[in-house]
CSV table of C-alpha atoms and ligand atoms in Angstrom, one decimal:
chain,number,residue,atom,x,y,z
A,1,UNK,CA,67.9,99.2,89.4
A,2,UNK,CA,68.3,102.0,92.0
A,3,UNK,CA,71.7,103.6,92.4
A,4,UNK,CA,73.6,104.1,95.7
A,5,UNK,CA,76.5,106.5,96.2
A,6,UNK,CA,78.4,105.9,99.5
A,7,UNK,CA,81.3,107.8,101.0
A,8,UNK,CA,83.3,106.2,103.8
A,9,UNK,CA,85.5,108.1,106.3
A,10,UNK,CA,87.5,106.6,109.1
A,11,UNK,CA,88.8,103.3,110.1
A,12,UNK,CA,88.6,99.7,108.7
A,13,UNK,CA,85.5,99.1,110.8
A,14,UNK,CA,83.7,101.8,108.9
A,15,UNK,CA,84.9,100.3,105.6
A,16,UNK,CA,83.4,97.0,106.7
A,17,UNK,CA,80.2,98.7,107.9
A,18,UNK,CA,79.9,100.3,104.4
A,19,UNK,CA,80.3,96.9,102.8
A,20,UNK,CA,77.5,95.6,105.0
A,21,UNK,CA,75.2,98.5,104.0
A,22,UNK,CA,76.0,98.0,100.3
A,23,UNK,CA,75.2,94.2,100.6
A,24,UNK,CA,71.9,94.8,102.5
A,25,UNK,CA,70.7,97.4,100.1
A,26,UNK,CA,71.6,95.3,97.1
A,27,UNK,CA,69.9,92.2,98.3
A,28,UNK,CA,66.8,93.6,99.7
A,29,UNK,CA,66.2,96.8,97.7
A,30,UNK,CA,68.0,96.2,94.4
A,31,UNK,CA,70.5,99.0,94.8
A,32,UNK,CA,73.8,99.0,92.8
A,33,UNK,CA,76.8,101.2,93.4
A,34,UNK,CA,77.6,104.4,91.4
A,35,UNK,CA,80.6,106.8,91.6
A,36,UNK,CA,78.5,109.5,90.1
A,37,UNK,CA,76.6,111.4,92.9
A,38,UNK,CA,74.3,113.1,90.4
A,39,UNK,CA,72.7,109.9,89.3
A,40,UNK,CA,72.3,108.4,92.8
A,41,UNK,CA,68.8,107.7,94.2
A,42,UNK,CA,70.4,107.3,97.7
A,43,UNK,CA,73.5,109.1,99.0
A,44,UNK,CA,75.0,107.8,102.3
A,45,UNK,CA,78.0,109.2,104.2
A,46,UNK,CA,79.5,106.8,106.7
A,47,UNK,CA,81.4,108.9,109.1
A,48,UNK,CA,84.0,108.9,111.9
A,49,UNK,CA,84.0,110.9,115.0
A,50,UNK,CA,87.3,110.0,116.7
A,51,UNK,CA,88.5,113.6,116.1
A,52,UNK,CA,86.8,116.9,115.4
A,53,UNK,CA,88.0,117.2,111.8
A,54,UNK,CA,85.9,114.4,110.2
A,55,UNK,CA,82.8,115.7,112.1
A,56,UNK,CA,83.2,119.2,110.5
A,57,UNK,CA,83.8,117.4,107.2
A,58,UNK,CA,80.5,115.6,107.5
A,59,UNK,CA,78.6,118.9,107.5
A,60,UNK,CA,80.5,120.4,104.5
A,61,UNK,CA,80.0,117.1,102.6
A,62,UNK,CA,76.3,117.1,103.4
A,63,UNK,CA,76.0,120.7,102.1
A,64,UNK,CA,77.6,119.7,98.8
A,65,UNK,CA,75.4,116.5,98.5
A,66,UNK,CA,72.3,118.7,98.8
A,67,UNK,CA,73.4,120.9,95.9
A,68,UNK,CA,74.5,118.0,93.6
A,69,UNK,CA,71.8,115.4,94.3
A,70,UNK,CA,69.1,114.8,91.8
A,71,UNK,CA,65.4,115.5,92.6
A,72,UNK,CA,64.0,113.1,95.0
A,73,UNK,CA,67.3,111.5,96.0
A,74,UNK,CA,67.6,110.6,99.7
A,75,UNK,CA,70.5,111.4,102.0
A,76,UNK,CA,71.5,109.3,104.9
A,77,UNK,CA,74.2,109.6,107.6
A,78,UNK,CA,75.7,106.4,109.0
A,79,UNK,CA,78.5,105.5,111.4
A,80,UNK,CA,80.1,106.9,114.6
A,81,UNK,CA,79.1,110.6,114.2
A,82,UNK,CA,75.5,109.4,113.5
A,83,UNK,CA,75.7,107.5,116.8
A,84,UNK,CA,76.9,110.4,118.9
A,85,UNK,CA,75.1,113.4,117.3
A,86,UNK,CA,71.8,111.6,116.5
A,87,UNK,CA,69.0,114.1,115.9
A,88,UNK,CA,71.4,117.0,116.1
A,89,UNK,CA,72.3,116.1,112.6
A,90,UNK,CA,68.8,116.5,111.3
A,91,UNK,CA,68.5,119.8,113.3
A,92,UNK,CA,71.6,121.2,111.6
A,93,UNK,CA,70.9,119.7,108.2
A,94,UNK,CA,67.1,119.2,107.9
A,95,UNK,CA,67.4,117.8,104.3
A,96,UNK,CA,69.0,114.6,105.8
A,97,UNK,CA,66.5,111.8,105.5
A,98,UNK,CA,67.8,109.3,108.1
A,99,UNK,CA,70.5,108.8,110.6
A,100,UNK,CA,71.8,105.3,111.4
A,101,UNK,CA,74.5,104.5,114.1
A,102,UNK,CA,77.6,102.4,113.8
A,103,UNK,CA,76.0,99.6,115.7
A,104,UNK,CA,72.8,99.5,113.7
A,105,UNK,CA,73.9,99.2,110.1
A,106,UNK,CA,72.0,95.9,109.6
A,107,UNK,CA,68.8,98.0,110.0
A,108,UNK,CA,69.5,100.1,107.0
A,109,UNK,CA,66.6,98.8,104.9
A,110,UNK,CA,64.2,99.6,107.9
A,111,UNK,CA,65.1,103.3,108.0
A,112,UNK,CA,65.0,104.0,104.3
A,113,UNK,CA,61.4,105.0,104.0
A,114,UNK,CA,60.9,106.5,107.4
A,115,UNK,CA,61.3,110.3,107.1
A,116,UNK,CA,63.8,111.5,109.7
A,117,UNK,CA,64.3,108.1,111.2
A,118,UNK,CA,67.0,107.9,113.8
A,119,UNK,CA,68.4,104.5,114.7
A,120,UNK,CA,71.3,104.8,117.1
A,121,UNK,CA,70.8,102.3,119.9
A,122,UNK,CA,74.2,101.2,121.1
A,123,UNK,CA,72.7,98.4,123.2
A,124,UNK,CA,71.4,96.8,120.0
A,125,UNK,CA,73.3,93.6,119.5
A,126,UNK,CA,73.9,92.7,115.9
A,127,UNK,CA,76.8,90.4,116.6
A,128,UNK,CA,75.0,87.2,115.6
A,129,UNK,CA,73.9,88.8,112.4
A,130,UNK,CA,74.8,86.7,109.3
A,131,UNK,CA,77.0,89.1,107.4
A,132,UNK,CA,76.4,89.6,103.7
A,133,UNK,CA,79.1,88.9,101.2
A,134,UNK,CA,79.8,92.2,99.4
A,135,UNK,CA,83.6,93.0,99.6
A,136,UNK,CA,85.3,96.0,98.2
A,137,UNK,CA,88.6,94.1,97.8
A,138,UNK,CA,88.7,90.8,95.9
A,139,UNK,CA,91.7,89.3,97.6
A,140,UNK,CA,91.4,90.8,101.0
A,141,UNK,CA,88.4,90.1,103.3
A,142,UNK,CA,87.6,92.3,106.3
A,143,UNK,CA,85.9,90.3,109.0
A,144,UNK,CA,84.5,91.7,112.3
A,145,UNK,CA,85.4,89.5,115.3
A,146,UNK,CA,84.1,91.9,117.9
A,147,UNK,CA,82.2,95.1,118.1
A,148,UNK,CA,82.4,98.0,120.6
A,149,UNK,CA,85.1,98.7,123.2
A,150,UNK,CA,85.0,98.4,127.0
A,151,UNK,CA,88.3,100.2,127.6
A,152,UNK,CA,87.2,103.8,128.2
A,153,UNK,CA,90.5,105.6,127.4
A,154,UNK,CA,89.8,109.1,128.7
A,155,UNK,CA,90.3,110.8,125.3
A,156,UNK,CA,88.2,108.4,123.2
A,157,UNK,CA,84.7,108.7,122.0
A,158,UNK,CA,84.5,105.1,120.6
A,159,UNK,CA,82.9,103.5,123.6
A,160,UNK,CA,80.1,106.1,123.3
A,161,UNK,CA,79.6,105.6,119.6
A,162,UNK,CA,80.1,101.8,119.3
A,163,UNK,CA,78.9,100.7,122.7
A,164,UNK,CA,80.1,97.9,124.9
A,165,UNK,CA,82.4,95.2,123.7
A,166,UNK,CA,80.8,92.0,122.4
A,167,UNK,CA,82.8,89.2,120.7
A,168,UNK,CA,81.2,87.2,117.9
A,169,UNK,CA,81.2,83.4,118.4
A,170,UNK,CA,84.1,81.8,116.5
A,171,UNK,CA,81.8,79.4,114.6
A,172,UNK,CA,80.2,82.4,112.8
A,173,UNK,CA,83.6,83.9,112.2
A,174,UNK,CA,85.0,80.7,110.8
A,175,UNK,CA,82.0,80.3,108.5
A,176,UNK,CA,82.6,83.8,107.2
A,177,UNK,CA,86.3,83.1,106.6
A,178,UNK,CA,85.4,80.0,104.6
A,179,UNK,CA,82.9,81.9,102.5
A,180,UNK,CA,85.4,84.7,101.9
A,181,UNK,CA,88.1,82.2,100.8
A,182,UNK,CA,85.5,80.4,98.5
A,183,UNK,CA,84.9,83.8,96.8
A,184,UNK,CA,88.6,84.3,96.2
A,185,UNK,CA,90.0,86.0,99.3
A,186,UNK,CA,93.6,85.1,100.2
A,187,UNK,CA,94.1,87.5,103.0
A,188,UNK,CA,91.8,87.7,106.1
A,189,UNK,CA,91.8,90.9,108.1
A,190,UNK,CA,90.3,90.3,111.6
A,191,UNK,CA,88.7,93.5,112.9
A,192,UNK,CA,87.7,94.8,116.3
A,193,UNK,CA,88.1,98.1,118.1
A,194,UNK,CA,90.1,96.2,120.7
A,195,UNK,CA,90.7,93.1,118.5
A,196,UNK,CA,93.1,91.1,120.7
A,197,UNK,CA,90.8,91.3,123.7
A,198,UNK,CA,88.6,88.8,121.8
A,199,UNK,CA,86.6,86.6,124.1
A,200,UNK,CA,85.7,89.4,126.6
A,201,UNK,CA,82.0,88.7,126.4
A,202,UNK,CA,80.1,86.6,123.8
A,203,UNK,CA,76.6,87.3,122.5
A,204,UNK,CA,76.0,83.5,122.4
A,205,UNK,CA,78.5,80.8,123.3
A,206,UNK,CA,79.8,78.1,121.2
A,207,UNK,CA,82.6,75.5,121.7
A,208,UNK,CA,85.2,77.4,119.7
A,209,UNK,CA,87.9,79.9,120.4
A,210,UNK,CA,87.8,81.6,123.8
A,211,UNK,CA,90.6,84.1,123.3
A,212,UNK,CA,92.4,85.9,120.4
A,213,UNK,CA,95.4,83.5,120.3
A,214,UNK,CA,93.0,80.5,119.9
A,215,UNK,CA,91.0,82.3,117.3
A,216,UNK,CA,94.2,83.1,115.3
A,217,UNK,CA,95.0,79.3,115.4
A,218,UNK,CA,91.5,78.4,114.2
A,219,UNK,CA,91.4,80.9,111.4
A,220,UNK,CA,94.9,79.8,110.1
A,221,UNK,CA,93.6,76.2,109.9
A,222,UNK,CA,91.0,77.1,107.3
A,223,UNK,CA,92.1,75.8,103.9
A,224,UNK,CA,92.8,78.6,101.4
A,225,UNK,CA,93.7,81.2,104.0
A,226,UNK,CA,97.1,82.4,103.0
A,227,UNK,CA,97.6,85.5,105.1
A,228,UNK,CA,96.1,86.9,108.3
A,229,UNK,CA,96.2,90.4,109.6
A,230,UNK,CA,94.3,92.1,112.5
A,231,UNK,CA,93.3,95.6,113.5
A,232,UNK,CA,93.5,97.2,116.1
A,233,UNK,CA,95.2,95.5,119.0
A,234,UNK,CA,95.9,97.0,122.4
A,235,UNK,CA,99.4,96.7,123.9
A,236,UNK,CA,97.9,95.6,127.3
A,237,UNK,CA,96.6,92.4,125.8
A,238,UNK,CA,99.8,91.4,124.1
A,239,UNK,CA,100.7,88.6,126.4
A,240,UNK,CA,103.6,86.2,125.7
A,241,UNK,CA,101.3,83.5,124.4
A,242,UNK,CA,99.9,85.8,121.8
A,243,UNK,CA,103.3,87.2,120.8
A,244,UNK,CA,104.6,83.6,120.3
A,245,UNK,CA,101.6,82.7,118.1
A,246,UNK,CA,102.2,86.0,116.1
A,247,UNK,CA,105.9,85.1,115.7
A,248,UNK,CA,105.5,81.4,114.9
A,249,UNK,CA,102.4,81.1,112.8
A,250,UNK,CA,103.6,81.5,109.2
A,251,UNK,CA,100.2,82.7,108.0
A,252,UNK,CA,100.1,85.7,110.3
A,253,UNK,CA,101.6,88.7,108.6
A,254,UNK,CA,104.6,90.2,110.3
A,255,UNK,CA,103.1,93.6,110.8
A,256,UNK,CA,101.7,94.8,114.1
A,257,UNK,CA,100.1,98.0,115.3
A,258,UNK,CA,101.1,98.8,118.9
A,259,UNK,CA,99.4,102.1,119.7
A,260,UNK,CA,101.5,104.0,122.2
A,261,UNK,CA,99.4,107.3,122.6
A,262,UNK,CA,102.1,108.7,125.0
A,263,UNK,CA,105.5,107.7,126.2
A,264,UNK,CA,104.9,109.3,129.6
A,265,UNK,CA,103.7,106.8,132.3
A,266,UNK,CA,102.1,109.7,134.1
A,267,UNK,CA,100.0,110.6,131.0
A,268,UNK,CA,99.3,107.0,130.2
A,269,UNK,CA,97.7,106.8,133.7
A,270,UNK,CA,95.6,110.0,132.9
A,271,UNK,CA,94.6,108.4,129.6
A,272,UNK,CA,93.6,105.2,131.4
A,273,UNK,CA,95.6,103.1,129.0
A,274,UNK,CA,96.4,100.5,131.7
A,275,UNK,CA,100.2,100.1,130.8
A,276,UNK,CA,103.4,102.0,131.6
A,277,UNK,CA,106.2,103.2,129.3
A,278,UNK,CA,108.3,100.2,130.5
A,279,UNK,CA,105.6,97.7,129.7
A,280,UNK,CA,105.2,99.2,126.2
A,281,UNK,CA,109.0,99.1,125.6
A,282,UNK,CA,109.2,95.5,126.9
A,283,UNK,CA,106.4,94.4,124.5
A,284,UNK,CA,108.1,96.1,121.5
A,285,UNK,CA,111.5,94.6,122.4
A,286,UNK,CA,110.0,91.2,122.7
A,287,UNK,CA,108.3,91.6,119.3
A,288,UNK,CA,111.5,92.7,117.6
A,289,UNK,CA,113.4,89.9,119.3
A,290,UNK,CA,111.0,87.2,118.2
A,291,UNK,CA,110.5,88.6,114.7
A,292,UNK,CA,113.5,90.6,113.6
A,293,UNK,CA,111.9,91.6,110.2
A,294,UNK,CA,108.6,92.8,111.8
A,295,UNK,CA,107.1,96.2,110.9
A,296,UNK,CA,105.7,98.0,113.9
A,297,UNK,CA,103.2,100.9,113.5
A,298,UNK,CA,101.8,103.1,116.3
A,299,UNK,CA,99.4,105.9,117.1
A,300,UNK,CA,100.6,108.9,119.2
A,301,UNK,CA,98.6,111.8,120.6
A,302,UNK,CA,100.4,115.0,121.4
A,303,UNK,CA,99.0,117.8,123.5
A,304,UNK,CA,96.9,115.6,125.8
A,305,UNK,CA,95.8,117.7,128.8
A,306,UNK,CA,98.7,118.2,131.2
A,307,UNK,CA,101.4,117.2,128.8
A,308,UNK,CA,104.6,118.9,129.8
A,309,UNK,CA,107.9,119.2,127.8
A,310,UNK,CA,109.2,116.4,130.0
A,311,UNK,CA,106.2,114.2,129.1
A,312,UNK,CA,106.7,114.9,125.4
A,313,UNK,CA,110.4,114.0,125.7
A,314,UNK,CA,109.3,110.6,127.1
A,315,UNK,CA,107.3,110.1,123.9
A,316,UNK,CA,110.3,111.1,121.7
A,317,UNK,CA,112.4,108.7,123.7
A,318,UNK,CA,110.0,105.8,122.9
A,319,UNK,CA,110.2,106.8,119.2
A,320,UNK,CA,114.0,106.6,119.3
A,321,UNK,CA,114.0,103.3,121.1
A,322,UNK,CA,111.3,101.5,119.1
A,323,UNK,CA,111.9,103.1,115.8
A,324,UNK,CA,108.4,102.7,114.5
A,325,UNK,CA,108.1,101.7,110.9
A,326,UNK,CA,104.8,103.7,110.5
A,327,UNK,CA,103.5,106.5,112.7
A,328,UNK,CA,99.9,107.9,112.9
A,329,UNK,CA,100.1,111.0,114.9
A,330,UNK,CA,97.4,113.4,116.1
A,331,UNK,CA,96.9,116.6,118.0
A,332,UNK,CA,94.7,115.9,121.0
A,333,UNK,CA,91.1,116.8,120.1
A,334,UNK,CA,88.6,117.2,123.0
A,335,UNK,CA,85.6,115.0,122.3
A,336,UNK,CA,82.1,115.3,123.7
A,337,UNK,CA,81.2,112.8,126.5
A,338,UNK,CA,84.8,111.9,127.2
A,339,UNK,CA,86.5,112.6,130.6
A,340,UNK,CA,89.6,114.2,129.2
A,341,UNK,CA,87.6,117.0,127.5
A,342,UNK,CA,87.0,118.5,131.0
A,343,UNK,CA,90.5,117.8,132.4
A,344,UNK,CA,92.3,121.0,133.6
A,345,UNK,CA,95.6,122.1,131.9
A,346,UNK,CA,94.5,121.8,128.3
A,347,UNK,CA,97.6,122.3,126.2
A,348,UNK,CA,97.5,125.5,123.9
A,349,UNK,CA,97.1,124.6,120.3
A,350,UNK,CA,100.4,126.2,119.2
A,351,UNK,CA,102.4,124.1,121.6
A,352,UNK,CA,100.6,120.9,120.5
A,353,UNK,CA,101.2,121.8,116.8
A,354,UNK,CA,104.9,122.4,117.5
A,355,UNK,CA,105.2,119.0,119.2
A,356,UNK,CA,103.4,117.3,116.4
A,357,UNK,CA,105.9,118.7,113.8
A,358,UNK,CA,108.9,117.8,116.0
A,359,UNK,CA,107.5,114.2,116.3
A,360,UNK,CA,106.6,113.9,112.6
A,361,UNK,CA,109.9,115.3,111.3
A,362,UNK,CA,112.0,113.0,113.4
A,363,UNK,CA,109.8,110.1,112.5
A,364,UNK,CA,110.2,110.8,108.8
A,365,UNK,CA,114.0,110.4,109.1
A,366,UNK,CA,113.5,107.1,111.0
A,367,UNK,CA,111.0,105.8,108.5
A,368,UNK,CA,113.3,106.6,105.6
A,369,UNK,CA,116.2,104.7,107.3
A,370,UNK,CA,113.9,101.7,108.0
A,371,UNK,CA,112.8,101.7,104.4
A,372,UNK,CA,116.4,101.8,103.1
A,373,UNK,CA,117.1,98.7,105.1
A,374,UNK,CA,114.6,96.8,102.9
A,375,UNK,CA,116.8,97.1,99.8
A,376,UNK,CA,118.2,93.7,99.0
A,377,UNK,CA,115.6,91.8,101.0
A,378,UNK,CA,113.3,89.2,99.3
A,379,UNK,CA,109.7,89.7,100.5
A,380,UNK,CA,106.4,88.1,99.7
A,381,UNK,CA,103.9,90.4,98.0
A,382,UNK,CA,100.2,89.9,97.3
A,383,UNK,CA,99.5,91.9,94.1
A,384,UNK,CA,96.2,93.8,94.1
A,385,UNK,CA,96.5,97.0,92.2
A,386,UNK,CA,97.2,97.1,88.4
A,387,UNK,CA,98.4,100.6,87.3
A,388,UNK,CA,98.2,102.2,84.0
A,389,UNK,CA,102.0,102.6,83.6
A,390,UNK,CA,102.7,98.9,83.3
A,391,UNK,CA,103.3,98.5,87.0
A,392,UNK,CA,101.5,96.5,89.6
A,393,UNK,CA,101.4,97.1,93.3
A,394,UNK,CA,100.8,95.1,96.4
A,395,UNK,CA,101.6,94.7,100.1
A,396,UNK,CA,104.5,92.8,101.4
A,397,UNK,CA,103.9,90.5,104.3
A,398,UNK,CA,105.0,93.3,106.7
A,399,UNK,CA,102.5,95.7,105.1
A,400,UNK,CA,104.9,97.8,103.1
A,401,UNK,CA,103.7,99.0,99.6
A,402,UNK,CA,105.8,97.3,96.8
A,403,UNK,CA,105.6,98.2,93.1
A,404,UNK,CA,107.0,96.0,90.3
A,405,UNK,CA,106.8,95.9,86.5
A,406,UNK,CA,104.0,93.5,85.7
A,407,UNK,CA,100.6,92.9,84.2
A,408,UNK,CA,97.2,91.5,85.0
A,409,UNK,CA,98.2,87.8,85.5
A,410,UNK,CA,99.9,88.9,88.7
A,411,UNK,CA,96.6,90.1,90.3
A,412,UNK,CA,95.8,88.0,93.3
A,413,UNK,CA,99.1,86.2,93.2
A,414,UNK,CA,101.6,86.1,96.1
A,415,UNK,CA,105.2,86.3,94.7
A,416,UNK,CA,108.7,86.7,96.1
A,417,UNK,CA,110.0,90.1,95.2
A,418,UNK,CA,113.6,91.3,95.5
A,419,UNK,CA,113.6,94.9,96.7
A,420,UNK,CA,115.8,97.2,94.6
A,421,UNK,CA,114.9,100.7,95.6
A,422,UNK,CA,113.3,102.4,98.6
A,423,UNK,CA,111.4,105.6,98.9
A,424,UNK,CA,109.8,107.1,102.0
A,425,UNK,CA,106.4,105.2,101.6
A,426,UNK,CA,107.0,102.7,98.9
A,427,UNK,CA,109.5,100.1,97.7
A,428,UNK,CA,110.4,99.1,94.1
A,429,UNK,CA,111.4,95.6,93.3
A,430,UNK,CA,111.7,92.7,90.8
A,431,UNK,CA,110.0,89.4,90.9
A,432,UNK,CA,112.5,86.8,92.0
A,433,UNK,CA,113.5,84.1,89.6
A,434,UNK,CA,112.3,85.8,86.4
B,501,5AD,N1,92.2,113.2,120.0
B,501,5AD,C1,93.2,112.9,119.2
B,501,5AD,N2,93.4,111.6,118.7
B,501,5AD,C2,92.6,110.7,119.1
B,501,5AD,N3,92.5,109.4,118.9
B,501,5AD,C3,91.4,108.8,119.5
B,501,5AD,N4,90.8,109.8,120.2
B,501,5AD,C4,91.5,111.0,120.0
B,501,5AD,C5,91.3,112.3,120.4
B,501,5AD,N5,90.3,112.7,121.2
B,501,5AD,C6,93.6,108.6,118.1
B,501,5AD,C7,94.2,107.6,119.0
B,501,5AD,C8,93.7,106.3,118.5
B,501,5AD,C9,93.4,106.7,117.0
B,501,5AD,C10,92.5,105.8,116.3
B,501,5AD,O1,92.9,108.0,117.1
B,501,5AD,O2,95.6,107.7,118.8
B,501,5AD,O3,94.5,105.2,118.6
B,502,SF4,FE1,89.2,104.1,122.1
B,502,SF4,FE2,90.9,103.1,124.0
B,502,SF4,FE3,88.9,101.6,123.0
B,502,SF4,FE4,90.9,102.2,121.4
B,502,SF4,S1,91.0,100.9,123.3
B,502,SF4,S2,88.7,102.3,120.9
B,502,SF4,S3,91.5,104.2,122.1
B,502,SF4,S4,88.7,103.4,124.2
């Protein structure tokens, strides 16, 4: 048996791509996983390039792999940075053996033995590929429903690294859902860069779901599916039909990511997001009205080119109005091949940093208050993580982390939990009725 060490950075799509790589290498080349880099015959880093930070991390990680690896072990770079930097990577780190892009992971066994192979074609269509079954979580199955993104937000490198948007025919998705459930999955996480734009363009047609709402209905009909989540949706495609399905389908978890990016309509236009501040607020109000116990998360970028104090105030205003349960916030990072990188009026780094802390500090207060409101509620938790201190953790339907006293027999079970205590990022509770 040969040993594979794989490090994954970035989003859930990268996690799924790593699972795909692991399965291919296991089935065709007999590799098994190891956590010990020194005994690995093959070391792969699957990277993200959405901001500059993970790209610099790639090169520092590669340097340390080179020192730690055993003689003859190969090093490969996969994922989004592989797609956009291509042969640059081998120029900067000549000891790297191959580079394989985010859209090409199913070709992993083809590049293994080709010294300095570079496989980064984003027009390569692997959407009808029969996915292999390796899953890093036993109870939760990540399932791709589309690949790529057609949106071209002006700050975002994803359309460059993952190519044009293609939806996977629903018959293939449903087969994969059935297989996952047969193997013990209770929760299905539907993945796409622009997940609720499902149906934009199919690789091959079938007679199944033509849009995201229809797909949610189909997936929820599969016997054994207990929970459905999805990642990452776009606010523009949250029409009423979709929001009603989200609210009324009991299998759909009441957690939704509504990425704002900026609260200023002027900046949203420059970002090419396709919605205004008013549209965003209208959608969030509607979600809270239909599902009062919903948890809403968001992404916000500060310091986008041209962002004035007024624009930033608009973002803070949305924060106050929506009171996001979770916030992912970033300083704008100019990315190669994106229009915004050459926009005039780039915001000085110190100003962006100051805005980021203002935003994060205020959000922390809101988050704490939102968490306190959970005390006394009874929530459904899927237990997944047994800890050494006699406690077991899982996610509530709304995505919050919940810890209770308990042991192994709770693993994979969904139970009602009464929340007794709330911290900033986790809740404590007791299983109801025991
Ligand atoms: N700079 C900063 N943040 C970015 N994101 C995407 N591109 C950039 C960039 N150039 C953020 C967005 C997106 C999240 C995944 O990453 O908020 O929703
Ligand atoms: Fe990037 Fe915009 Fe596509 Fe999201 S919707 S992946 S931010 S281009």
